PDB file of C-alpha atoms in Angstrom:
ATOM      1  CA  UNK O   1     -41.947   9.254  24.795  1.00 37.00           C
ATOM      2  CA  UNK O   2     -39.271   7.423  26.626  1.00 42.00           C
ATOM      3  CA  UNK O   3     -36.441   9.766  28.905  1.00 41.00           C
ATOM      4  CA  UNK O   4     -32.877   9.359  28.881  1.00 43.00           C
ATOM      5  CA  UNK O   5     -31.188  10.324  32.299  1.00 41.00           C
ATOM      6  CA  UNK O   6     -27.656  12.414  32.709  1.00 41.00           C
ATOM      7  CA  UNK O   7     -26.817  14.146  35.821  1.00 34.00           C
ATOM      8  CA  UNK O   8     -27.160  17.579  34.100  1.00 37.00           C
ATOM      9  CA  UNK O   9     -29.810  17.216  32.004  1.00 38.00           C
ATOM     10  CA  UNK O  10     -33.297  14.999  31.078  1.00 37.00           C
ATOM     11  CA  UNK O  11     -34.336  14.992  27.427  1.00 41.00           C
ATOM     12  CA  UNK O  12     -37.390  13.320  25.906  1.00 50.00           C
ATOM     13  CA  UNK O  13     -36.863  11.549  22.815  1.00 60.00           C
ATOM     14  CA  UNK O  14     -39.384  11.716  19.668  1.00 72.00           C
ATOM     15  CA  UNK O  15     -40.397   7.827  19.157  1.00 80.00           C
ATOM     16  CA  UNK O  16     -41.536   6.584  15.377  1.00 85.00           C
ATOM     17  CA  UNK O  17     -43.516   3.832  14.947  1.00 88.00           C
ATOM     18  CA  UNK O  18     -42.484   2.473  11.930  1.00 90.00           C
ATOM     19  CA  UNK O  19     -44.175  -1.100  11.842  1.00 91.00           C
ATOM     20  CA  UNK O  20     -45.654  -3.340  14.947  1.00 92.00           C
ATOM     21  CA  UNK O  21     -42.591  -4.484  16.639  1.00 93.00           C
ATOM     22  CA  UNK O  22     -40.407  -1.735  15.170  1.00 93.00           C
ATOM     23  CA  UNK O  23     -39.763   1.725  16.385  1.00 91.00           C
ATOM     24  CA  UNK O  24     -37.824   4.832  15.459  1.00 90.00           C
ATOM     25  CA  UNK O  25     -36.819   7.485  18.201  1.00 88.00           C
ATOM     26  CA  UNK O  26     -34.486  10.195  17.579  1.00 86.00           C
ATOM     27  CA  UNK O  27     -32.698  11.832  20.876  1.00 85.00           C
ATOM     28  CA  UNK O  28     -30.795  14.635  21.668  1.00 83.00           C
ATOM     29  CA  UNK O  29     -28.092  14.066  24.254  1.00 83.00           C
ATOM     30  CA  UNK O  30     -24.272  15.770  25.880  1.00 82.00           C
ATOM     31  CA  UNK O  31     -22.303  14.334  28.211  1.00 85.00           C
ATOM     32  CA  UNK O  32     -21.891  11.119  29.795  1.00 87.00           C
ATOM     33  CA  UNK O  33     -25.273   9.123  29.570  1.00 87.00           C
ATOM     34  CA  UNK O  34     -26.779   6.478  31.028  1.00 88.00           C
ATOM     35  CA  UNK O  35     -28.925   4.884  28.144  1.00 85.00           C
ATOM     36  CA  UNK O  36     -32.177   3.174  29.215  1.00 81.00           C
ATOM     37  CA  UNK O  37     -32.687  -0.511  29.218  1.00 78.00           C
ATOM     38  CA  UNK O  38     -33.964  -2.165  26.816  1.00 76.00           C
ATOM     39  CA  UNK O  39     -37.077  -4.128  26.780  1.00 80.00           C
ATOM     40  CA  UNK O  40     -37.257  -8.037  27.097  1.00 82.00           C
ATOM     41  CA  UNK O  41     -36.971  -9.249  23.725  1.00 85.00           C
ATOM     42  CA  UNK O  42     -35.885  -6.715  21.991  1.00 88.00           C
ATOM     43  CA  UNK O  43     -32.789  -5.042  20.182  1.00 84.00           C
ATOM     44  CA  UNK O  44     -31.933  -1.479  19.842  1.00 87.00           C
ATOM     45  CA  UNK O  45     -29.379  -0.640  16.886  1.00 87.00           C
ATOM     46  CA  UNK O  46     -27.858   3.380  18.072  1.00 89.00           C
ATOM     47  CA  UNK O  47     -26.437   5.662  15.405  1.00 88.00           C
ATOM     48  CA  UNK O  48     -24.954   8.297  16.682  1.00 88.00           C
ATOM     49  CA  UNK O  49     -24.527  11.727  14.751  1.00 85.00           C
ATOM     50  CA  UNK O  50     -20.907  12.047  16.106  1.00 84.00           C
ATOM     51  CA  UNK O  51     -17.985   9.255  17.635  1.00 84.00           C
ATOM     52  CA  UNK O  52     -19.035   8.597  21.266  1.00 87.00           C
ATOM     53  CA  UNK O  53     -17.263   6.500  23.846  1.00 86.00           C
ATOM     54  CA  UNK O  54     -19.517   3.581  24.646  1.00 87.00           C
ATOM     55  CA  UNK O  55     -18.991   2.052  28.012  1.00 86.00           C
ATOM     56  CA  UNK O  56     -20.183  -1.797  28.954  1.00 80.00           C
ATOM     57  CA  UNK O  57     -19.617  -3.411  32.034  1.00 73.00           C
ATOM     58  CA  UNK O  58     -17.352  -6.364  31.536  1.00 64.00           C
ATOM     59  CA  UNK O  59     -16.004  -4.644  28.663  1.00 67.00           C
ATOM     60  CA  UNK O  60     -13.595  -2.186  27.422  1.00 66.00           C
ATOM     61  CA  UNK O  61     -14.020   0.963  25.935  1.00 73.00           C
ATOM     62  CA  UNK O  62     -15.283   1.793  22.530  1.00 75.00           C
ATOM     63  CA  UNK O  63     -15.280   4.263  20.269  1.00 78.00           C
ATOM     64  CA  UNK O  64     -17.748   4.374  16.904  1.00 77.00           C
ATOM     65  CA  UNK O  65     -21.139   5.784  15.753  1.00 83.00           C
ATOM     66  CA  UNK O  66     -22.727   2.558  15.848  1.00 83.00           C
ATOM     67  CA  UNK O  67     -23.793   0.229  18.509  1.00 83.00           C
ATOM     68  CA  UNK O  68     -26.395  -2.264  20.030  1.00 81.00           C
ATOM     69  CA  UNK O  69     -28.083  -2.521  23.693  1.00 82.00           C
ATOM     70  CA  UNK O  70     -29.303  -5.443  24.267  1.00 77.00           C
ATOM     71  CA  UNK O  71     -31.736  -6.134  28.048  1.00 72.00           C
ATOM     72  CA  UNK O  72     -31.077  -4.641  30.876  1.00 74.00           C
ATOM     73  CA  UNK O  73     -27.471  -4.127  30.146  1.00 77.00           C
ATOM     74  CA  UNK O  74     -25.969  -1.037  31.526  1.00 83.00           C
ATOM     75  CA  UNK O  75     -24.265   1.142  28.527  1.00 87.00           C
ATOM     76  CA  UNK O  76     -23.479   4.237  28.707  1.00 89.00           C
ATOM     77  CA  UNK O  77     -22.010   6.457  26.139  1.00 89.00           C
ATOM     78  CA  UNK O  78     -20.025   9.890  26.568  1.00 89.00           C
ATOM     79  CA  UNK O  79     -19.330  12.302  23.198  1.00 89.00           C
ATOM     80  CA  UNK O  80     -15.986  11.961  22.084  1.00 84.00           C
ATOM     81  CA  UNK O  81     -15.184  15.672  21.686  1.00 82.00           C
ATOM     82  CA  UNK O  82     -16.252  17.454  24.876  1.00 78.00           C
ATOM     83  CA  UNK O  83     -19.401  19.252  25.598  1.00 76.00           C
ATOM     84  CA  UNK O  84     -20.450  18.104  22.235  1.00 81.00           C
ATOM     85  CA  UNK O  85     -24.393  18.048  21.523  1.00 83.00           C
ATOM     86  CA  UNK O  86     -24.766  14.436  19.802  1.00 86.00           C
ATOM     87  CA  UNK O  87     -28.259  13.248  17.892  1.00 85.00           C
ATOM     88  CA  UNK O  88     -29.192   9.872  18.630  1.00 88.00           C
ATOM     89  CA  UNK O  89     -31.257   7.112  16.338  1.00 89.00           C
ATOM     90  CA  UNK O  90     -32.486   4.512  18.158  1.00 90.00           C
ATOM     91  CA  UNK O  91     -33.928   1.516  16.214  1.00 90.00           C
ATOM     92  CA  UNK O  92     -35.684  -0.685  18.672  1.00 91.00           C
ATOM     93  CA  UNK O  93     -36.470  -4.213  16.859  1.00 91.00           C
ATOM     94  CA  UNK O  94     -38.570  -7.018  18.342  1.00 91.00           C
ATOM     95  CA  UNK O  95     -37.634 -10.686  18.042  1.00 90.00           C
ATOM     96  CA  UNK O  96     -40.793 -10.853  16.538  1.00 92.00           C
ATOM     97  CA  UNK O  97     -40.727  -8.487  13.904  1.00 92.00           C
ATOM     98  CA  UNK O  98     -36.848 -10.494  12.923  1.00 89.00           C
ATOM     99  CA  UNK O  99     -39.123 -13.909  12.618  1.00 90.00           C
ATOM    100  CA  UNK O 100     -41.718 -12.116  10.373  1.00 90.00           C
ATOM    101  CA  UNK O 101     -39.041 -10.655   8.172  1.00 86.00           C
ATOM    102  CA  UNK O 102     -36.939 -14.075   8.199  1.00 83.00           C
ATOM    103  CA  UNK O 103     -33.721 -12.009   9.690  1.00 80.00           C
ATOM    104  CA  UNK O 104     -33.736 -13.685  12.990  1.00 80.00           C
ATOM    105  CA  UNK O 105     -30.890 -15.841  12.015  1.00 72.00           C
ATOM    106  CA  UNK O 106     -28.739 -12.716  10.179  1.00 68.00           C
ATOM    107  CA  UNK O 107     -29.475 -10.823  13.256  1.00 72.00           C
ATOM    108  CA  UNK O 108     -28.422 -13.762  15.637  1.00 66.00           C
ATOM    109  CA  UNK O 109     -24.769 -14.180  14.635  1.00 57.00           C
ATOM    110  CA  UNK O 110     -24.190 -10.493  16.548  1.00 59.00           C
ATOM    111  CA  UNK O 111     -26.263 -10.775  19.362  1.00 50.00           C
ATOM    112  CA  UNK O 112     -22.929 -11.629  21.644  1.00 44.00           C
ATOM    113  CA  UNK O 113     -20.620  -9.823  19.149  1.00 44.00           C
ATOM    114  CA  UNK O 114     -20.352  -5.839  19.850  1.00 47.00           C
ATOM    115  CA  UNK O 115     -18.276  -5.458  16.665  1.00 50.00           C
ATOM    116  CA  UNK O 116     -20.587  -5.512  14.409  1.00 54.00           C
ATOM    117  CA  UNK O 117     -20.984  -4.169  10.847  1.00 57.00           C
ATOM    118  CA  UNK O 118     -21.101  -0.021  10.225  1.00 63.00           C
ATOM    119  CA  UNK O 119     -22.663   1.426   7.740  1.00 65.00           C
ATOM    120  CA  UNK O 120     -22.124   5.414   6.450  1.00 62.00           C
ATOM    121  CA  UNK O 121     -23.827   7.619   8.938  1.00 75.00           C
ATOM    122  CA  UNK O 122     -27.921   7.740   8.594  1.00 82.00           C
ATOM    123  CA  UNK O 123     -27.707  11.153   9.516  1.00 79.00           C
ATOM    124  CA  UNK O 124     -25.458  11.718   6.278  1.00 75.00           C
ATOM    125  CA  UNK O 125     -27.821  10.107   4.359  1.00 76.00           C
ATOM    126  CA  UNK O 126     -30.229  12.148   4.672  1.00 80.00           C
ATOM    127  CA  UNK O 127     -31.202  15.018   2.594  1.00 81.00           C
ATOM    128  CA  UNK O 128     -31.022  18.799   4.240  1.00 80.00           C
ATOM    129  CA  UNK O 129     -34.716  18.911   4.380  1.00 79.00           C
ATOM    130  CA  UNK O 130     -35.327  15.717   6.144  1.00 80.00           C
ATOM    131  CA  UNK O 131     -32.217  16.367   8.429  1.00 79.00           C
ATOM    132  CA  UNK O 132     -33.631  19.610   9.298  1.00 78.00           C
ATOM    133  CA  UNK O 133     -37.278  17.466  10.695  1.00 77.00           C
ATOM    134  CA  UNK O 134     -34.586  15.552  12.894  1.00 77.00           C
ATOM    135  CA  UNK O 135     -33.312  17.921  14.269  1.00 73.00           C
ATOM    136  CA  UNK O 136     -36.007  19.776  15.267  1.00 70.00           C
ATOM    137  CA  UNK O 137     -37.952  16.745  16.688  1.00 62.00           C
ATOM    138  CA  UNK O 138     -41.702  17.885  16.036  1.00 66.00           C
ATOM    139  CA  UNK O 139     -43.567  14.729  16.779  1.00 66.00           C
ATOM    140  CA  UNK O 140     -46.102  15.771  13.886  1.00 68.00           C
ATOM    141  CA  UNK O 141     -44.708  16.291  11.597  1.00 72.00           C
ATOM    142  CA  UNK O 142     -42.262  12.760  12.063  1.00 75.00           C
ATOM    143  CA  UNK O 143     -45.363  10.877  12.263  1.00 76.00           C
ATOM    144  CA  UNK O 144     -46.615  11.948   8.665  1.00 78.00           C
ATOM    145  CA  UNK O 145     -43.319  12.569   6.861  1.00 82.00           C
ATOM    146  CA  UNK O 146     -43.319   9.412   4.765  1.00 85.00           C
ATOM    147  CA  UNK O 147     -39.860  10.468   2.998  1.00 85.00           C
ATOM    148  CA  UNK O 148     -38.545   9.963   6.890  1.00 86.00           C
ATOM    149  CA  UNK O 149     -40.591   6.583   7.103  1.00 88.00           C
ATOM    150  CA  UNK O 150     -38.708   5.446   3.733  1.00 89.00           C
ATOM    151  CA  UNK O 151     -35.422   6.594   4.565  1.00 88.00           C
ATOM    152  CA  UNK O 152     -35.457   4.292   7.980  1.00 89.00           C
ATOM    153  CA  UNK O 153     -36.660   1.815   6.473  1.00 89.00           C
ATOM    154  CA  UNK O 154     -34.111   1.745   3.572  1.00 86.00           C
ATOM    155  CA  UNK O 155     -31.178   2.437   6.202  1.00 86.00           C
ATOM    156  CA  UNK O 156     -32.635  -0.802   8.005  1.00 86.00           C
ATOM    157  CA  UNK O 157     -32.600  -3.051   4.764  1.00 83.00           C
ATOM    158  CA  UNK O 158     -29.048  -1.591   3.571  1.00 79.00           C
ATOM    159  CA  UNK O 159     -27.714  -2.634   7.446  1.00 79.00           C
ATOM    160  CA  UNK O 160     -29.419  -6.555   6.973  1.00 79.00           C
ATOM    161  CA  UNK O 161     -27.669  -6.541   3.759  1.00 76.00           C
ATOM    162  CA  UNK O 162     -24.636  -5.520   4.685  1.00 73.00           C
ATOM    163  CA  UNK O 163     -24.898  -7.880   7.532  1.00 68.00           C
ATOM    164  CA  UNK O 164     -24.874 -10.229   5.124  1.00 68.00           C
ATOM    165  CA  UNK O 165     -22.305  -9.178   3.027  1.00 72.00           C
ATOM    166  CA  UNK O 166     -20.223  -5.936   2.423  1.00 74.00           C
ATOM    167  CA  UNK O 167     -19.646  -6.551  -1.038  1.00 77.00           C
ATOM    168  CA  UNK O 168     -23.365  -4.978  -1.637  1.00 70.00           C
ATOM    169  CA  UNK O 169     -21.762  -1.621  -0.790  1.00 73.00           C
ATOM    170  CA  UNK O 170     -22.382   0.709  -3.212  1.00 71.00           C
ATOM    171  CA  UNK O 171     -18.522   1.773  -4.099  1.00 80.00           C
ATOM    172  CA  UNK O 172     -15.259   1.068  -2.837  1.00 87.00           C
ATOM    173  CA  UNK O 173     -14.981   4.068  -1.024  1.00 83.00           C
ATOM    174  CA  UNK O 174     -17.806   2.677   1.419  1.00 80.00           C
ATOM    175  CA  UNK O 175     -15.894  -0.812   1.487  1.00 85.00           C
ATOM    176  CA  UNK O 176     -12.632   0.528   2.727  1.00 87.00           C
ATOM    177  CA  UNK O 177     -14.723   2.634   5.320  1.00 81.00           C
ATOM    178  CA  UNK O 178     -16.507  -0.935   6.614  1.00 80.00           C
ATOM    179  CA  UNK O 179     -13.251  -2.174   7.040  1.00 85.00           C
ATOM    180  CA  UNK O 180     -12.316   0.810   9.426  1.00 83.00           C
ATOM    181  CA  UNK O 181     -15.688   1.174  11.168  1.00 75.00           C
ATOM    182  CA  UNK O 182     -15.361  -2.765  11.849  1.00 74.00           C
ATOM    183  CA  UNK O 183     -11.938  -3.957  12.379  1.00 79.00           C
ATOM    184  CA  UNK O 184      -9.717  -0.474  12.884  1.00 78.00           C
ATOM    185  CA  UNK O 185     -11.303   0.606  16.252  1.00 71.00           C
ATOM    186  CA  UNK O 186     -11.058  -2.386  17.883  1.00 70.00           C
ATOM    187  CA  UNK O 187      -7.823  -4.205  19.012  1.00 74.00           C
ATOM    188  CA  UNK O 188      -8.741  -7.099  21.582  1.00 69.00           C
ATOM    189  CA  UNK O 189      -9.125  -9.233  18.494  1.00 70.00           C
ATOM    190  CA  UNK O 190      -6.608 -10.356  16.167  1.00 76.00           C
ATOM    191  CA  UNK O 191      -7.047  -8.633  12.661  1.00 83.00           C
ATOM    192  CA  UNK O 192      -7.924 -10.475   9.430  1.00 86.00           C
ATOM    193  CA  UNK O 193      -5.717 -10.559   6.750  1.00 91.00           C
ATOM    194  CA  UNK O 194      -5.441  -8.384   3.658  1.00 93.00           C
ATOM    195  CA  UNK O 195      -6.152 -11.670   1.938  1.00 93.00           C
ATOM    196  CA  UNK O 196      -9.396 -12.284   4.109  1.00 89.00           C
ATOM    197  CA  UNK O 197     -10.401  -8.801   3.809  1.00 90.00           C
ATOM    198  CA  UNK O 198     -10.103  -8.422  -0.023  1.00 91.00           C
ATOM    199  CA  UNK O 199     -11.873 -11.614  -0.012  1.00 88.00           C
ATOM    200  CA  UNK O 200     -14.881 -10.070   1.715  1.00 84.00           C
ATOM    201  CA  UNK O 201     -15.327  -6.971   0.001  1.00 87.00           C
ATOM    202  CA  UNK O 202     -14.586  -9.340  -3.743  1.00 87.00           C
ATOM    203  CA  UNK O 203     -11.873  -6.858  -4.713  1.00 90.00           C
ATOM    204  CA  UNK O 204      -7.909  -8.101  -5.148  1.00 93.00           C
ATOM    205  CA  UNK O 205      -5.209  -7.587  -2.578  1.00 94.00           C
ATOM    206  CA  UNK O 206      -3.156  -4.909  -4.506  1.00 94.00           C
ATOM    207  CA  UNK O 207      -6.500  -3.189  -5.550  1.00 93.00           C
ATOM    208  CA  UNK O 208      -7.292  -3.288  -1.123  1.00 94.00           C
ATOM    209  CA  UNK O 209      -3.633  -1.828  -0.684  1.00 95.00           C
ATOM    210  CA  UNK O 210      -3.766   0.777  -3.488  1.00 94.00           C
ATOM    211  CA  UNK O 211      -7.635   2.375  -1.903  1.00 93.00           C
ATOM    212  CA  UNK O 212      -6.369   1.888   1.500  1.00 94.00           C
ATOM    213  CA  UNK O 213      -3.462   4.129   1.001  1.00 93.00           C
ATOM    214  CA  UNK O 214      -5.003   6.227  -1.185  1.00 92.00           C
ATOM    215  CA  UNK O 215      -7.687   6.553   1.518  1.00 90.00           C
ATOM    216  CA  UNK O 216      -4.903   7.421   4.832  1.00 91.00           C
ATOM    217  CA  UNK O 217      -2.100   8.405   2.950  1.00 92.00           C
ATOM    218  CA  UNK O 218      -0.331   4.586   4.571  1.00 93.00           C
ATOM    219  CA  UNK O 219      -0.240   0.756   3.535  1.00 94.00           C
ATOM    220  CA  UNK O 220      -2.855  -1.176   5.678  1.00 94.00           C
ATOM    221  CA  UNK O 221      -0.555  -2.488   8.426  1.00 92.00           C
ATOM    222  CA  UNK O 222       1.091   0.292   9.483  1.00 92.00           C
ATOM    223  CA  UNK O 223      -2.365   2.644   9.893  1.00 92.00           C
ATOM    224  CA  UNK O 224      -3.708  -0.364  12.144  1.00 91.00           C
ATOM    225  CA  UNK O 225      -0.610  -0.285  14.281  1.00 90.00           C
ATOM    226  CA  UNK O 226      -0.819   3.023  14.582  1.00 91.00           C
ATOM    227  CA  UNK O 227      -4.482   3.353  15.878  1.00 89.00           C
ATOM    228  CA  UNK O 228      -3.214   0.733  18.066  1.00 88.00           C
ATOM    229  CA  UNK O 229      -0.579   2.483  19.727  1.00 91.00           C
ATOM    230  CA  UNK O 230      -2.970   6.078  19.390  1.00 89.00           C
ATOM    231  CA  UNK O 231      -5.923   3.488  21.746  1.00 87.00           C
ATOM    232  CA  UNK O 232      -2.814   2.311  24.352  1.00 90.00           C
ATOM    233  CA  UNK O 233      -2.112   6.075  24.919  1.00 89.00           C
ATOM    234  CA  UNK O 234      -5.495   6.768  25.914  1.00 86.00           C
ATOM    235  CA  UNK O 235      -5.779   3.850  28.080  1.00 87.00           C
ATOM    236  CA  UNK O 236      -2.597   4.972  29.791  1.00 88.00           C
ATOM    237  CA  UNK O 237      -3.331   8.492  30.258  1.00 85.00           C
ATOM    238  CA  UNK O 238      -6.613   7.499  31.829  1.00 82.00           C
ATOM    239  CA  UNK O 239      -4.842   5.790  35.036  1.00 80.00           C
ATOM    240  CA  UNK O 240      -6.873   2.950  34.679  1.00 78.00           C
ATOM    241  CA  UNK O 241      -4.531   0.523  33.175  1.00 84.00           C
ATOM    242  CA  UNK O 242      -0.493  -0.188  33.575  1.00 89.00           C
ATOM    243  CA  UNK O 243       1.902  -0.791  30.787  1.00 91.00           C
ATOM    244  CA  UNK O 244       1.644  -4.576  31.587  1.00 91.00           C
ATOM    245  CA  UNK O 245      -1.695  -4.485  31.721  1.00 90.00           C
ATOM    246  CA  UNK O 246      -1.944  -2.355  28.340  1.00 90.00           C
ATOM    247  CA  UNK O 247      -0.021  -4.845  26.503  1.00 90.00           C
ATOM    248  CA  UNK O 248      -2.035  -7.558  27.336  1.00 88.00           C
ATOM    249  CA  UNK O 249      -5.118  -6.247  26.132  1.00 86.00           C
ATOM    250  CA  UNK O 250      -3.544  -5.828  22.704  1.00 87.00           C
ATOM    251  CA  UNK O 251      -2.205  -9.079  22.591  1.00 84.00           C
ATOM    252  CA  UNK O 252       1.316  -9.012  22.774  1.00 87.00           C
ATOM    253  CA  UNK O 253       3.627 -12.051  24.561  1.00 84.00           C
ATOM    254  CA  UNK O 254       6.099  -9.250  26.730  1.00 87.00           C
ATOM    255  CA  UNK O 255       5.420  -5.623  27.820  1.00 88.00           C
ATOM    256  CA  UNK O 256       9.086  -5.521  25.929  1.00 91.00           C
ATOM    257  CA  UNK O 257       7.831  -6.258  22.553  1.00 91.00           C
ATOM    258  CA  UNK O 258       4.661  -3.571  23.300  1.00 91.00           C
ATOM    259  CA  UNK O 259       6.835  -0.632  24.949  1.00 92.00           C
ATOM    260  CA  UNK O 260       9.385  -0.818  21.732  1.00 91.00           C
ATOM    261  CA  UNK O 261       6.399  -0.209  19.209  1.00 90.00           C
ATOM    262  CA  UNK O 262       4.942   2.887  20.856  1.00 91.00           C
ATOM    263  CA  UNK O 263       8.406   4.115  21.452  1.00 91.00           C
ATOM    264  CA  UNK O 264       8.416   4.032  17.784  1.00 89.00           C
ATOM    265  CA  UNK O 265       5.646   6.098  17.336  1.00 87.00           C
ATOM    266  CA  UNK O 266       5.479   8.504  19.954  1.00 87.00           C
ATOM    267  CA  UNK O 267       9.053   8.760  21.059  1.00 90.00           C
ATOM    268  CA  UNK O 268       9.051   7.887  24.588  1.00 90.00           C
ATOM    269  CA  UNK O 269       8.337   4.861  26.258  1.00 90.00           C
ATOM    270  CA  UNK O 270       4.646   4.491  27.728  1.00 89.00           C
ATOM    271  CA  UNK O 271       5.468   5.230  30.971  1.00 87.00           C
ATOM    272  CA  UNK O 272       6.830   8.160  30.737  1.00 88.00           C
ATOM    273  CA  UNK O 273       3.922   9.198  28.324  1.00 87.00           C
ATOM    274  CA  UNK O 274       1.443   7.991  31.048  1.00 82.00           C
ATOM    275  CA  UNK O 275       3.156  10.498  33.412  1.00 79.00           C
ATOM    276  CA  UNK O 276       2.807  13.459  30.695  1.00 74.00           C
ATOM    277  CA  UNK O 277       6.431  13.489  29.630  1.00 55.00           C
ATOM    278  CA  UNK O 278       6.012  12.929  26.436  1.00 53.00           C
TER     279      UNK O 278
END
């Protein structure tokens, strides 16, 4: 049993031993959280059942479902849509166990890389029976429901191989999704092209257009500069960061340049927004 710590409430997590080295623990958690450290040597991979805000020191805010701890790092994470009960998966992996299965090198690459590949939701994967065991977190019957033990492990294989490469994704619904989970929710970065991106998931450009309108109902560019704009509004309205300050962090050369995009979007300029005028 390991504990994770909130200032309104302690819960004790069911842990899974899958194999020596690798361990499944399932958690139920509200509010903003403090996650345990890791141990020396070894990786946890979260899933979370709903979006949470995930909070690093030395880095910005994130929002997604997915995300590593690595040490004695301090993360915390906080449920996007308030006093929301959120179900946790943690997969702790030993170095050890990643040199047995010959993934240390696959797994390497992300160790110092927070944006790392998504895949669809493990808790949507599984079937309403084996959800249901989740849920309720009985320790006995986790530890002999081999249908659970196959379904981590298969989640764990499909994440190494999508590691690897997206274009193993089963259909191009699930590609387009990738490309959200791993490149739409973060904005520090500059974006790859439509031409790098179709390249990745072996489809052609105009096919990657055509889905990825289909999909949000607007062409690729202007659904990224929109999120964009959506993420500078909630940095503003937090009081934490200025307009110059906001601009910055998503790369543009002038506040000018930044300030006449979200006008475009939201109709006044981010000031004004940040003061609730909008």
């Amino acid at each position: 049993m390991s504990t994770i710590h909130n200032l309104n409430f302690i819960f004790k997590g069911t842990t899974l031993n899958l194999e020596q080295g690798l361990n499944a623990e399932f958690i139920l958690m509200s509010g903003k959280t403090l996650l345990p450290p890791v141990e020396e040597g070894v990786t946890s991979l979260w899933e979370s059942s709903e979006l949470v805000r995930v909070y690093r020191s030395q880095q910005s805010t994130q929002t997604k479902t997915q995300f590593l701890s690595f040490g004695d790092e301090r993360v915390e994470i906080e449920p996007l849509k308030k006093y929301k009960t959120v179900r946790l998966l943690k997969l702790s992996i030993s170095t050890e166990w990643l040199k047995e299965n010959n993934l240390l090198e696959s797994f390497a690459q992300i160790k110092n890389l927070y944006d790392f590949v998504s895949l669809p939701s493990f808790y949507e994967s599984l079937d309403a029976q084996l959800l249901a065991v989740v849920r309720n977190s009985d320790p006995a019957r986790l530890h002999s429901n081999l249908r659970l033990k196959s379904a981590l492990f298969n989640y764990l294989n499909s994440y190494f191989e999508v590691l690897k490469s997206p274009k193993v994704l089963k259909n191009d619904r699930l590609k387009i999704e990738w490309v959200v989970n791993n490149y739409m929710l973060q904005f520090e970065q500059p974006i790859p092209t439509i031409t790098e991106l179709s390249s990745q998931l072996s489809m052609s450009e105009s096919k990657f257009k055509y889905l990825f309108k289909e999909a949000f109902g607007m062409p690729f560019y202007q659904y990224y500069q929109q999120k964009r704009m959506q993420q500078a509004g909630e940095w503003l309205k937090s009081g934490e960061m200025n307009v110059t300050s906001v601009s910055q962090k998503l790369g543009y050369s002038h506040p000018i340049k930044f300030i006449g995009q979200f006008k475009k979007l939201f109709g006044v300029t981010p000031l004004r927004f940040a003061k609730g005028k909008e």
